[in-house]
PDB file of C-alpha atoms in Angstrom:
ATOM      1  CA  UNK C  13      -0.643 -16.141 -13.359  1.00  0.00           C
ATOM      2  CA  UNK C  14      -1.636 -13.369 -11.101  1.00  0.00           C
ATOM      3  CA  UNK C  15      -0.068 -13.145  -7.565  1.00  0.00           C
ATOM      4  CA  UNK C  16      -2.407 -13.513  -4.573  1.00  0.00           C
ATOM      5  CA  UNK C  17      -2.095 -13.723  -0.852  1.00  0.00           C
ATOM      6  CA  UNK C  18      -3.931 -16.219   1.579  1.00  0.00           C
ATOM      7  CA  UNK C  19      -4.489 -13.789   4.363  1.00  0.00           C
ATOM      8  CA  UNK C  20      -4.478 -14.549   8.269  1.00  0.00           C
ATOM      9  CA  UNK C  21      -5.297 -11.516  10.262  1.00  0.00           C
ATOM     10  CA  UNK C  22      -3.752 -10.994  13.940  1.00  0.00           C
ATOM     11  CA  UNK C  23      -5.432  -7.680  14.889  1.00  0.00           C
ATOM     12  CA  UNK C  24      -3.121  -5.431  16.843  1.00  0.00           C
ATOM     13  CA  UNK C  25      -1.536  -8.507  18.608  1.00  0.00           C
ATOM     14  CA  UNK C  26       2.147  -7.678  19.495  1.00  0.00           C
ATOM     15  CA  UNK C  27       2.057  -3.940  18.814  1.00  0.00           C
ATOM     16  CA  UNK C  28       3.887  -2.362  21.972  1.00  0.00           C
ATOM     17  CA  UNK C  29       2.304   0.879  21.280  1.00  0.00           C
ATOM     18  CA  UNK C  30      -1.169   2.434  20.324  1.00  0.00           C
ATOM     19  CA  UNK C  31      -0.417   4.553  17.416  1.00  0.00           C
ATOM     20  CA  UNK C  32      -2.609   7.648  17.035  1.00  0.00           C
ATOM     21  CA  UNK C  33      -4.436   6.330  14.010  1.00  0.00           C
ATOM     22  CA  UNK C  34      -4.825   2.518  15.017  1.00  0.00           C
ATOM     23  CA  UNK C  35      -7.919   0.915  15.866  1.00  0.00           C
ATOM     24  CA  UNK C  36      -7.343  -2.737  14.017  1.00  0.00           C
ATOM     25  CA  UNK C  37     -10.589  -4.106  15.094  1.00  0.00           C
ATOM     26  CA  UNK C  38     -12.642  -1.466  13.012  1.00  0.00           C
ATOM     27  CA  UNK C  39     -10.293  -1.097  10.105  1.00  0.00           C
ATOM     28  CA  UNK C  40     -10.616  -4.897   9.645  1.00  0.00           C
ATOM     29  CA  UNK C  41     -14.018  -5.693  11.383  1.00  0.00           C
ATOM     30  CA  UNK C  42     -12.078  -8.270  13.121  1.00  0.00           C
ATOM     31  CA  UNK C  43     -10.952  -8.661  16.864  1.00  0.00           C
ATOM     32  CA  UNK C  44     -10.628 -12.732  16.822  1.00  0.00           C
ATOM     33  CA  UNK C  45      -6.969 -13.972  17.339  1.00  0.00           C
ATOM     34  CA  UNK C  46      -6.641 -17.008  15.211  1.00  0.00           C
ATOM     35  CA  UNK C  47      -5.484 -20.327  16.429  1.00  0.00           C
ATOM     36  CA  UNK C  48      -2.962 -22.671  15.056  1.00  0.00           C
ATOM     37  CA  UNK C  49      -6.040 -24.885  14.057  1.00  0.00           C
ATOM     38  CA  UNK C  50      -7.500 -21.902  12.370  1.00  0.00           C
ATOM     39  CA  UNK C  51      -4.342 -21.353  10.294  1.00  0.00           C
ATOM     40  CA  UNK C  52      -4.430 -24.994   9.084  1.00  0.00           C
ATOM     41  CA  UNK C  53      -7.997 -24.924   8.209  1.00  0.00           C
ATOM     42  CA  UNK C  54      -7.911 -21.690   6.310  1.00  0.00           C
ATOM     43  CA  UNK C  55      -4.880 -22.846   4.469  1.00  0.00           C
ATOM     44  CA  UNK C  56      -6.256 -26.327   3.769  1.00  0.00           C
ATOM     45  CA  UNK C  57      -9.290 -24.900   2.372  1.00  0.00           C
ATOM     46  CA  UNK C  58      -7.195 -22.367   0.321  1.00  0.00           C
ATOM     47  CA  UNK C  59      -5.047 -25.171  -1.222  1.00  0.00           C
ATOM     48  CA  UNK C  60      -8.160 -26.944  -2.218  1.00  0.00           C
ATOM     49  CA  UNK C  61      -9.942 -23.935  -3.701  1.00  0.00           C
ATOM     50  CA  UNK C  62      -6.835 -22.616  -5.604  1.00  0.00           C
ATOM     51  CA  UNK C  63      -5.474 -25.766  -6.854  1.00  0.00           C
ATOM     52  CA  UNK C  64      -2.339 -25.141  -9.013  1.00  0.00           C
ATOM     53  CA  UNK C  65      -2.771 -21.273  -8.166  1.00  0.00           C
ATOM     54  CA  UNK C  66      -1.078 -21.948  -5.025  1.00  0.00           C
ATOM     55  CA  UNK C  67       2.248 -21.953  -6.716  1.00  0.00           C
ATOM     56  CA  UNK C  68       1.753 -18.098  -7.051  1.00  0.00           C
ATOM     57  CA  UNK C  69       0.184 -17.486  -3.891  1.00  0.00           C
ATOM     58  CA  UNK C  70       1.837 -16.586  -0.329  1.00  0.00           C
ATOM     59  CA  UNK C  71       0.645 -17.423   3.041  1.00  0.00           C
ATOM     60  CA  UNK C  72       0.302 -13.947   4.701  1.00  0.00           C
ATOM     61  CA  UNK C  73       0.308 -13.041   8.329  1.00  0.00           C
ATOM     62  CA  UNK C  74      -1.348  -9.403   8.544  1.00  0.00           C
ATOM     63  CA  UNK C  75      -2.794  -7.112  10.953  1.00  0.00           C
ATOM     64  CA  UNK C  76      -0.497  -6.976  13.850  1.00  0.00           C
ATOM     65  CA  UNK C  77       3.267  -6.850  14.447  1.00  0.00           C
ATOM     66  CA  UNK C  78       4.015 -10.390  13.991  1.00  0.00           C
ATOM     67  CA  UNK C  79       7.642 -10.579  15.367  1.00  0.00           C
ATOM     68  CA  UNK C  80       6.440  -8.739  18.454  1.00  0.00           C
ATOM     69  CA  UNK C  81       3.647 -11.262  19.426  1.00  0.00           C
ATOM     70  CA  UNK C  82       4.187 -13.596  22.098  1.00  0.00           C
ATOM     71  CA  UNK C  83       7.008 -15.813  20.703  1.00  0.00           C
ATOM     72  CA  UNK C  84       5.220 -19.292  21.682  1.00  0.00           C
ATOM     73  CA  UNK C  85       2.149 -17.912  19.963  1.00  0.00           C
ATOM     74  CA  UNK C  86       4.043 -16.832  16.978  1.00  0.00           C
ATOM     75  CA  UNK C  87       5.997 -20.269  16.690  1.00  0.00           C
ATOM     76  CA  UNK C  88       2.815 -22.298  16.903  1.00  0.00           C
ATOM     77  CA  UNK C  89       1.272 -19.984  14.044  1.00  0.00           C
ATOM     78  CA  UNK C  90       4.515 -20.806  12.143  1.00  0.00           C
ATOM     79  CA  UNK C  91       4.191 -24.518  12.712  1.00  0.00           C
ATOM     80  CA  UNK C  92       0.681 -24.501  11.524  1.00  0.00           C
ATOM     81  CA  UNK C  93       1.797 -22.711   8.375  1.00  0.00           C
ATOM     82  CA  UNK C  94       4.948 -24.733   7.708  1.00  0.00           C
ATOM     83  CA  UNK C  95       2.693 -27.830   7.048  1.00  0.00           C
ATOM     84  CA  UNK C  96       1.654 -26.165   3.983  1.00  0.00           C
ATOM     85  CA  UNK C  97       4.858 -24.297   3.004  1.00  0.00           C
ATOM     86  CA  UNK C  98       5.585 -26.628   0.011  1.00  0.00           C
ATOM     87  CA  UNK C  99       2.143 -25.885  -1.500  1.00  0.00           C
ATOM     88  CA  UNK C 100       2.356 -22.143  -1.638  1.00  0.00           C
ATOM     89  CA  UNK C 101       5.159 -19.771  -3.172  1.00  0.00           C
ATOM     90  CA  UNK C 102       6.010 -18.323   0.353  1.00  0.00           C
ATOM     91  CA  UNK C 103       5.275 -16.913   3.678  1.00  0.00           C
ATOM     92  CA  UNK C 104       4.992 -13.085   4.028  1.00  0.00           C
ATOM     93  CA  UNK C 105       4.492 -11.318   7.437  1.00  0.00           C
ATOM     94  CA  UNK C 106       4.046  -7.763   8.524  1.00  0.00           C
ATOM     95  CA  UNK C 107       5.925  -6.163  11.512  1.00  0.00           C
ATOM     96  CA  UNK C 108       7.294  -3.095  13.026  1.00  0.00           C
ATOM     97  CA  UNK C 109      10.928  -1.944  12.124  1.00  0.00           C
ATOM     98  CA  UNK C 110      11.922  -2.106  15.723  1.00  0.00           C
ATOM     99  CA  UNK C 111      11.287  -5.874  16.079  1.00  0.00           C
ATOM    100  CA  UNK C 112      13.637  -7.174  13.802  1.00  0.00           C
ATOM    101  CA  UNK C 113      16.931  -8.695  14.938  1.00  0.00           C
ATOM    102  CA  UNK C 114      19.324 -11.642  14.146  1.00  0.00           C
ATOM    103  CA  UNK C 115      17.554 -14.197  16.290  1.00  0.00           C
ATOM    104  CA  UNK C 116      13.915 -13.211  14.615  1.00  0.00           C
ATOM    105  CA  UNK C 117      15.299 -13.448  11.082  1.00  0.00           C
ATOM    106  CA  UNK C 118      16.943 -16.686  11.916  1.00  0.00           C
ATOM    107  CA  UNK C 119      13.911 -18.171  12.881  1.00  0.00           C
ATOM    108  CA  UNK C 120      11.729 -16.607  10.261  1.00  0.00           C
ATOM    109  CA  UNK C 121      14.247 -17.871   7.704  1.00  0.00           C
ATOM    110  CA  UNK C 122      13.999 -21.397   9.080  1.00  0.00           C
ATOM    111  CA  UNK C 123      10.288 -21.376   8.602  1.00  0.00           C
ATOM    112  CA  UNK C 124      10.341 -20.524   5.049  1.00  0.00           C
ATOM    113  CA  UNK C 125       9.510 -16.843   5.334  1.00  0.00           C
ATOM    114  CA  UNK C 126       9.955 -15.038   1.908  1.00  0.00           C
ATOM    115  CA  UNK C 127       8.681 -11.640   2.465  1.00  0.00           C
ATOM    116  CA  UNK C 128       8.740  -9.131   5.513  1.00  0.00           C
ATOM    117  CA  UNK C 129       6.708  -5.752   5.114  1.00  0.00           C
ATOM    118  CA  UNK C 130       7.754  -3.088   7.945  1.00  0.00           C
ATOM    119  CA  UNK C 131       5.164  -0.636   9.039  1.00  0.00           C
ATOM    120  CA  UNK C 132       7.428   2.386   8.534  1.00  0.00           C
ATOM    121  CA  UNK C 133       4.414   4.942   7.887  1.00  0.00           C
ATOM    122  CA  UNK C 134       6.812   7.786   7.759  1.00  0.00           C
ATOM    123  CA  UNK C 135      10.609   8.592   7.369  1.00  0.00           C
ATOM    124  CA  UNK C 136      10.323  11.734   9.604  1.00  0.00           C
ATOM    125  CA  UNK C 137      11.130  11.311  13.198  1.00  0.00           C
ATOM    126  CA  UNK C 138       8.846  14.113  14.241  1.00  0.00           C
ATOM    127  CA  UNK C 139       5.742  12.515  12.604  1.00  0.00           C
ATOM    128  CA  UNK C 140       6.917   9.300  14.152  1.00  0.00           C
ATOM    129  CA  UNK C 141       6.981  10.650  17.532  1.00  0.00           C
ATOM    130  CA  UNK C 142       3.795  12.732  17.095  1.00  0.00           C
ATOM    131  CA  UNK C 143       1.734   9.682  15.976  1.00  0.00           C
ATOM    132  CA  UNK C 144       3.083   7.593  19.032  1.00  0.00           C
ATOM    133  CA  UNK C 145       4.841   5.080  16.682  1.00  0.00           C
ATOM    134  CA  UNK C 146       7.648   4.225  19.335  1.00  0.00           C
ATOM    135  CA  UNK C 147      10.463   3.612  16.487  1.00  0.00           C
ATOM    136  CA  UNK C 148      12.731   6.172  14.417  1.00  0.00           C
ATOM    137  CA  UNK C 149      13.307   6.159  10.795  1.00  0.00           C
ATOM    138  CA  UNK C 150      16.790   4.756  11.505  1.00  0.00           C
ATOM    139  CA  UNK C 151      15.123   1.690  12.694  1.00  0.00           C
ATOM    140  CA  UNK C 152      13.657   1.433   9.288  1.00  0.00           C
ATOM    141  CA  UNK C 153      16.998   1.869   7.410  1.00  0.00           C
ATOM    142  CA  UNK C 154      18.656  -0.689   9.822  1.00  0.00           C
ATOM    143  CA  UNK C 155      16.041  -3.233   9.695  1.00  0.00           C
ATOM    144  CA  UNK C 156      15.496  -2.967   5.922  1.00  0.00           C
ATOM    145  CA  UNK C 157      19.202  -3.559   5.394  1.00  0.00           C
ATOM    146  CA  UNK C 158      19.117  -6.391   7.792  1.00  0.00           C
ATOM    147  CA  UNK C 159      16.191  -8.224   6.091  1.00  0.00           C
ATOM    148  CA  UNK C 160      17.792  -7.753   2.529  1.00  0.00           C
ATOM    149  CA  UNK C 161      21.057  -9.214   3.887  1.00  0.00           C
ATOM    150  CA  UNK C 162      18.942 -12.636   4.670  1.00  0.00           C
ATOM    151  CA  UNK C 163      17.748 -12.541   1.050  1.00  0.00           C
ATOM    152  CA  UNK C 164      14.301 -12.049   2.226  1.00  0.00           C
ATOM    153  CA  UNK C 165      12.100  -9.835   0.118  1.00  0.00           C
ATOM    154  CA  UNK C 166      11.533  -6.295   1.863  1.00  0.00           C
ATOM    155  CA  UNK C 167       8.188  -4.380   1.726  1.00  0.00           C
ATOM    156  CA  UNK C 168       7.699  -1.102   3.103  1.00  0.00           C
ATOM    157  CA  UNK C 169       4.425   0.585   4.141  1.00  0.00           C
ATOM    158  CA  UNK C 170       3.796   4.337   4.332  1.00  0.00           C
ATOM    159  CA  UNK C 171       0.932   6.364   5.403  1.00  0.00           C
ATOM    160  CA  UNK C 172       0.056   9.803   3.858  1.00  0.00           C
ATOM    161  CA  UNK C 173      -1.553  12.652   5.587  1.00  0.00           C
ATOM    162  CA  UNK C 174      -0.821  11.795   9.137  1.00  0.00           C
ATOM    163  CA  UNK C 175      -0.648  14.174  12.039  1.00  0.00           C
ATOM    164  CA  UNK C 176       2.155  16.832  11.788  1.00  0.00           C
ATOM    165  CA  UNK C 177       2.885  15.453   8.278  1.00  0.00           C
ATOM    166  CA  UNK C 178       2.539  17.416   4.957  1.00  0.00           C
ATOM    167  CA  UNK C 179       2.939  16.853   1.233  1.00  0.00           C
ATOM    168  CA  UNK C 180       6.449  17.592   1.328  1.00  0.00           C
ATOM    169  CA  UNK C 181       7.247  15.246   4.505  1.00  0.00           C
ATOM    170  CA  UNK C 182       5.212  12.610   2.648  1.00  0.00           C
ATOM    171  CA  UNK C 183       7.289  13.025  -0.622  1.00  0.00           C
ATOM    172  CA  UNK C 184      10.368  12.672   1.499  1.00  0.00           C
ATOM    173  CA  UNK C 185       9.178   9.578   2.966  1.00  0.00           C
ATOM    174  CA  UNK C 186       8.504   8.148  -0.616  1.00  0.00           C
ATOM    175  CA  UNK C 187      11.961   9.360  -1.890  1.00  0.00           C
ATOM    176  CA  UNK C 188      13.915   7.677   1.158  1.00  0.00           C
ATOM    177  CA  UNK C 189      11.675   4.553   0.308  1.00  0.00           C
ATOM    178  CA  UNK C 190      13.429   4.622  -3.119  1.00  0.00           C
ATOM    179  CA  UNK C 191      16.902   5.127  -1.663  1.00  0.00           C
ATOM    180  CA  UNK C 192      16.302   2.029   0.454  1.00  0.00           C
ATOM    181  CA  UNK C 193      15.009   0.160  -2.548  1.00  0.00           C
ATOM    182  CA  UNK C 194      12.302  -2.050  -1.414  1.00  0.00           C
ATOM    183  CA  UNK C 195      10.609  -4.828  -3.569  1.00  0.00           C
ATOM    184  CA  UNK C 196       7.384  -3.639  -2.768  1.00  0.00           C
ATOM    185  CA  UNK C 197       5.536  -0.652  -1.164  1.00  0.00           C
ATOM    186  CA  UNK C 198       1.993  -0.247   0.260  1.00  0.00           C
ATOM    187  CA  UNK C 199       0.608   3.375   0.257  1.00  0.00           C
ATOM    188  CA  UNK C 200      -2.234   4.061   2.861  1.00  0.00           C
ATOM    189  CA  UNK C 201      -3.899   7.385   2.873  1.00  0.00           C
ATOM    190  CA  UNK C 202      -4.673   8.207   6.597  1.00  0.00           C
ATOM    191  CA  UNK C 203      -8.246   7.427   7.526  1.00  0.00           C
ATOM    192  CA  UNK C 204      -9.506   8.700  10.913  1.00  0.00           C
ATOM    193  CA  UNK C 205     -11.103   5.897  12.878  1.00  0.00           C
ATOM    194  CA  UNK C 206     -13.137   6.391  15.778  1.00  0.00           C
ATOM    195  CA  UNK C 207     -11.993   5.772  19.278  1.00  0.00           C
ATOM    196  CA  UNK C 208      -8.377   6.731  18.367  1.00  0.00           C
ATOM    197  CA  UNK C 209      -5.747   9.618  19.671  1.00  0.00           C
ATOM    198  CA  UNK C 210      -6.303  10.955  15.819  1.00  0.00           C
ATOM    199  CA  UNK C 211     -10.128  11.099  16.206  1.00  0.00           C
ATOM    200  CA  UNK C 212      -9.759  13.244  19.369  1.00  0.00           C
ATOM    201  CA  UNK C 213      -7.326  15.552  17.536  1.00  0.00           C
ATOM    202  CA  UNK C 214      -9.674  15.863  14.631  1.00  0.00           C
ATOM    203  CA  UNK C 215     -12.651  16.474  16.817  1.00  0.00           C
ATOM    204  CA  UNK C 216     -10.763  19.134  18.790  1.00  0.00           C
ATOM    205  CA  UNK C 217      -9.787  20.889  15.642  1.00  0.00           C
ATOM    206  CA  UNK C 218      -6.278  20.096  16.165  1.00  0.00           C
ATOM    207  CA  UNK C 219      -5.806  17.741  12.957  1.00  0.00           C
ATOM    208  CA  UNK C 220      -6.782  18.506   9.621  1.00  0.00           C
ATOM    209  CA  UNK C 221      -7.027  15.619   7.285  1.00  0.00           C
ATOM    210  CA  UNK C 222      -6.281  15.737   3.627  1.00  0.00           C
ATOM    211  CA  UNK C 223      -9.048  16.140   1.274  1.00  0.00           C
ATOM    212  CA  UNK C 224      -9.828  13.334  -1.091  1.00  0.00           C
ATOM    213  CA  UNK C 225      -8.691  15.369  -3.812  1.00  0.00           C
ATOM    214  CA  UNK C 226      -5.340  16.212  -2.110  1.00  0.00           C
ATOM    215  CA  UNK C 227      -4.645  12.558  -1.461  1.00  0.00           C
ATOM    216  CA  UNK C 228      -5.208  11.832  -4.955  1.00  0.00           C
ATOM    217  CA  UNK C 229      -3.092  14.437  -6.309  1.00  0.00           C
ATOM    218  CA  UNK C 230      -0.199  13.251  -3.936  1.00  0.00           C
ATOM    219  CA  UNK C 231      -0.644   9.680  -4.391  1.00  0.00           C
ATOM    220  CA  UNK C 232      -0.769   9.800  -8.221  1.00  0.00           C
ATOM    221  CA  UNK C 233       2.701  11.604  -8.050  1.00  0.00           C
ATOM    222  CA  UNK C 234       3.857   8.747  -5.783  1.00  0.00           C
ATOM    223  CA  UNK C 235       2.516   5.983  -8.431  1.00  0.00           C
ATOM    224  CA  UNK C 236       4.762   7.549 -10.779  1.00  0.00           C
ATOM    225  CA  UNK C 237       7.637   7.767  -8.495  1.00  0.00           C
ATOM    226  CA  UNK C 238       7.698   4.003  -7.447  1.00  0.00           C
ATOM    227  CA  UNK C 239       7.024   2.940 -11.043  1.00  0.00           C
ATOM    228  CA  UNK C 240      10.022   4.754 -12.357  1.00  0.00           C
ATOM    229  CA  UNK C 241      12.259   3.147  -9.820  1.00  0.00           C
ATOM    230  CA  UNK C 242      10.873  -0.314 -10.481  1.00  0.00           C
ATOM    231  CA  UNK C 243       9.358  -0.530  -6.858  1.00  0.00           C
ATOM    232  CA  UNK C 244       6.104  -2.574  -7.125  1.00  0.00           C
ATOM    233  CA  UNK C 245       3.100  -1.020  -5.440  1.00  0.00           C
ATOM    234  CA  UNK C 246       0.945  -3.906  -4.000  1.00  0.00           C
ATOM    235  CA  UNK C 247      -1.670  -1.591  -2.283  1.00  0.00           C
ATOM    236  CA  UNK C 248      -2.717   1.792  -2.661  1.00  0.00           C
ATOM    237  CA  UNK C 249      -5.775   2.652  -0.136  1.00  0.00           C
ATOM    238  CA  UNK C 250      -7.404   0.598   2.427  1.00  0.00           C
ATOM    239  CA  UNK C 251      -9.407  -2.581   1.760  1.00  0.00           C
ATOM    240  CA  UNK C 252     -13.147  -1.970   1.942  1.00  0.00           C
ATOM    241  CA  UNK C 253     -15.048  -2.900   4.894  1.00  0.00           C
ATOM    242  CA  UNK C 254     -18.528  -1.848   6.287  1.00  0.00           C
ATOM    243  CA  UNK C 255     -16.788  -1.344   9.657  1.00  0.00           C
ATOM    244  CA  UNK C 256     -13.956   0.921   8.383  1.00  0.00           C
ATOM    245  CA  UNK C 257     -16.648   3.177   6.724  1.00  0.00           C
ATOM    246  CA  UNK C 258     -19.250   3.174   9.616  1.00  0.00           C
ATOM    247  CA  UNK C 259     -16.345   3.906  12.077  1.00  0.00           C
ATOM    248  CA  UNK C 260     -14.359   6.666  10.550  1.00  0.00           C
ATOM    249  CA  UNK C 261     -14.468  10.359  10.113  1.00  0.00           C
ATOM    250  CA  UNK C 262     -13.813  12.577   7.180  1.00  0.00           C
ATOM    251  CA  UNK C 263     -14.117  11.930   3.348  1.00  0.00           C
ATOM    252  CA  UNK C 264     -10.517  11.016   2.592  1.00  0.00           C
ATOM    253  CA  UNK C 265     -11.684   7.152   2.195  1.00  0.00           C
ATOM    254  CA  UNK C 266     -12.835   5.908  -1.224  1.00  0.00           C
ATOM    255  CA  UNK C 267     -13.030   2.268  -2.343  1.00  0.00           C
ATOM    256  CA  UNK C 268     -11.766   2.785  -5.760  1.00  0.00           C
ATOM    257  CA  UNK C 269      -8.958   5.062  -4.476  1.00  0.00           C
ATOM    258  CA  UNK C 270      -6.002   3.494  -6.412  1.00  0.00           C
ATOM    259  CA  UNK C 271      -8.186   3.935  -9.660  1.00  0.00           C
ATOM    260  CA  UNK C 272      -8.880   7.815  -9.046  1.00  0.00           C
ATOM    261  CA  UNK C 273      -5.259   8.098  -8.730  1.00  0.00           C
ATOM    262  CA  UNK C 274      -4.318   6.379 -11.760  1.00  0.00           C
ATOM    263  CA  UNK C 275      -6.915   8.306 -13.611  1.00  0.00           C
ATOM    264  CA  UNK C 276      -5.393  11.523 -12.111  1.00  0.00           C
ATOM    265  CA  UNK C 277      -1.879  10.379 -13.322  1.00  0.00           C
ATOM    266  CA  UNK C 278      -3.047   9.956 -16.925  1.00  0.00           C
ATOM    267  CA  UNK C 279      -4.771  13.288 -16.974  1.00  0.00           C
ATOM    268  CA  UNK C 280      -1.844  14.939 -15.718  1.00  0.00           C
ATOM    269  CA  UNK C 281       0.382  13.300 -18.374  1.00  0.00           C
ATOM    270  CA  UNK C 282      -2.182  14.403 -21.137  1.00  0.00           C
ATOM    271  CA  UNK C 283      -1.908  17.955 -19.928  1.00  0.00           C
ATOM    272  CA  UNK C 284       2.115  17.880 -19.773  1.00  0.00           C
ATOM    273  CA  UNK C 285       2.235  16.512 -23.012  1.00  0.00           C
ATOM    274  CA  UNK C 286      -0.478  18.427 -24.656  1.00  0.00           C
ATOM    275  CA  UNK C 287       1.361  21.815 -23.656  1.00  0.00           C
ATOM    276  CA  UNK C 288       4.021  20.825 -26.052  1.00  0.00           C
ATOM    277  CA  UNK C 289       1.371  21.507 -29.019  1.00  0.00           C
ATOM    278  CA  UNK C 290       0.635  25.154 -30.002  1.00  0.00           C
ATOM    279  CA  UNK C 291      -2.912  24.268 -30.512  1.00  0.00           C
ATOM    280  CA  UNK C 292      -5.375  21.794 -28.949  1.00  0.00           C
ATOM    281  CA  UNK C 293      -6.625  20.901 -32.560  1.00  0.00           C
ATOM    282  CA  UNK C 294      -3.242  19.751 -33.657  1.00  0.00           C
ATOM    283  CA  UNK C 295      -3.679  16.333 -31.021  1.00  0.00           C
ATOM    284  CA  UNK C 296      -5.540  13.673 -33.191  1.00  0.00           C
ATOM    285  CA  UNK C 297      -4.595  10.748 -31.435  1.00  0.00           C
ATOM    286  CA  UNK C 298      -3.787   9.496 -27.860  1.00  0.00           C
ATOM    287  CA  UNK C 299      -1.634   6.249 -27.631  1.00  0.00           C
ATOM    288  CA  UNK C 300      -1.664   4.098 -24.773  1.00  0.00           C
ATOM    289  CA  UNK C 301      -1.280   0.326 -23.820  1.00  0.00           C
ATOM    290  CA  UNK C 302      -4.793  -1.233 -24.196  1.00  0.00           C
ATOM    291  CA  UNK C 303      -4.550  -2.570 -20.891  1.00  0.00           C
ATOM    292  CA  UNK C 304      -4.449   1.019 -19.394  1.00  0.00           C
ATOM    293  CA  UNK C 305      -7.640   2.040 -21.345  1.00  0.00           C
ATOM    294  CA  UNK C 306      -9.873   2.466 -18.782  1.00  0.00           C
ATOM    295  CA  UNK C 307      -7.255   4.044 -16.549  1.00  0.00           C
ATOM    296  CA  UNK C 308      -6.838   6.745 -19.199  1.00  0.00           C
ATOM    297  CA  UNK C 309     -10.530   7.231 -19.721  1.00  0.00           C
ATOM    298  CA  UNK C 310     -11.431   7.896 -15.937  1.00  0.00           C
ATOM    299  CA  UNK C 311     -14.491   6.721 -13.931  1.00  0.00           C
ATOM    300  CA  UNK C 312     -17.421   7.252 -16.209  1.00  0.00           C
ATOM    301  CA  UNK C 313     -14.996   8.792 -18.825  1.00  0.00           C
ATOM    302  CA  UNK C 314     -14.543  11.623 -16.534  1.00  0.00           C
ATOM    303  CA  UNK C 315     -10.879  12.585 -17.919  1.00  0.00           C
ATOM    304  CA  UNK C 316     -12.030  12.372 -21.432  1.00  0.00           C
ATOM    305  CA  UNK C 317     -15.099  14.682 -20.688  1.00  0.00           C
ATOM    306  CA  UNK C 318     -12.672  17.058 -18.895  1.00  0.00           C
ATOM    307  CA  UNK C 319     -10.267  17.175 -21.657  1.00  0.00           C
ATOM    308  CA  UNK C 320     -13.196  17.620 -24.297  1.00  0.00           C
ATOM    309  CA  UNK C 321     -14.601  20.674 -22.274  1.00  0.00           C
ATOM    310  CA  UNK C 322     -11.027  21.955 -22.555  1.00  0.00           C
ATOM    311  CA  UNK C 323     -11.259  21.650 -26.390  1.00  0.00           C
ATOM    312  CA  UNK C 324      -9.219  18.334 -27.070  1.00  0.00           C
ATOM    313  CA  UNK C 325     -11.011  16.282 -29.620  1.00  0.00           C
ATOM    314  CA  UNK C 326      -9.055  13.027 -30.387  1.00  0.00           C
ATOM    315  CA  UNK C 327      -9.265   9.321 -31.097  1.00  0.00           C
ATOM    316  CA  UNK C 328      -7.724   6.652 -29.105  1.00  0.00           C
ATOM    317  CA  UNK C 329      -5.072   4.173 -30.267  1.00  0.00           C
ATOM    318  CA  UNK C 330      -3.200   1.233 -28.637  1.00  0.00           C
ATOM    319  CA  UNK C 331       0.519   0.283 -28.521  1.00  0.00           C
ATOM    320  CA  UNK C 332       0.970  -2.656 -26.212  1.00  0.00           C
ATOM    321  CA  UNK C 333       4.609  -2.072 -26.123  1.00  0.00           C
ATOM    322  CA  UNK C 334       4.130   0.808 -23.973  1.00  0.00           C
ATOM    323  CA  UNK C 335       4.526   0.657 -20.300  1.00  0.00           C
ATOM    324  CA  UNK C 336       1.520   0.578 -17.939  1.00  0.00           C
ATOM    325  CA  UNK C 337       1.412   4.393 -17.471  1.00  0.00           C
ATOM    326  CA  UNK C 338       3.052   5.606 -20.774  1.00  0.00           C
ATOM    327  CA  UNK C 339       1.083   7.937 -23.054  1.00  0.00           C
ATOM    328  CA  UNK C 340       1.778   9.719 -26.396  1.00  0.00           C
ATOM    329  CA  UNK C 341       0.059  12.282 -28.437  1.00  0.00           C
ATOM    330  CA  UNK C 342       0.011  12.547 -32.118  1.00  0.00           C
TER     331      UNK C 342
END
């Protein structure tokens, strides 16, 4: 049964800093702060709609820094969620790395919180400073270990292409995540939202974002890195919203970003393995897991078309013992 979240957004609440890239209201299209009654109504409806599927669904508080919001408000939301805790498989929250301590973890554990995601964004201190994050890479290390010591599932979030970052720094962040060994990661290519410091830097010519192609090339490598280390990618790219599209600059956003990255990953794997053959005509079959067929083909069969143009002519066969991103040539 597929895992799902019943998401409750708390836009920007609790954040003590305004990061260079942040405009939560325009990213989510939501500014309203939910009340405990809203939480109860949302979870009650979800429990009714999902039925038995709630056993594989988490209650998820996203959008703000949950452990940094007003303590009374935080507890009121947890009290509302706790009434439905036995119907769902857990409670997931997202927060800042510098707002985790023993008192907070004791509270979260007592309410049945099972997963904590830290918005690390980068593991380079110069990038964190330039983007007004207000925490250090060391905060990420310390909070990650603290969370794991409580037996709570750890998730880490990173952003690629931030101001003052580059490909090598983004790879360093991902490689450092692997050393921390979280259960899950989210990867968000930086999108320039209007009415942010990043937008000012972009309009002044001080910040050049990655192109869509550059982001896809990088994130296809990150997919392979995390998959190889058994770290689950639970999100790659921002959720679509009209508000996000209408209130951003540049061309780095794509509604099917993960699909583009997976297509690129398969294309590169094919070329890498094809180089082991002396002649393109030697390759007669491509073997993939049947569930990965669309990933290999590419959008509108773009991968196959490009490979055909390079002189490769092959049939596609399936072996469902292969891993999701495995590929063999015969």
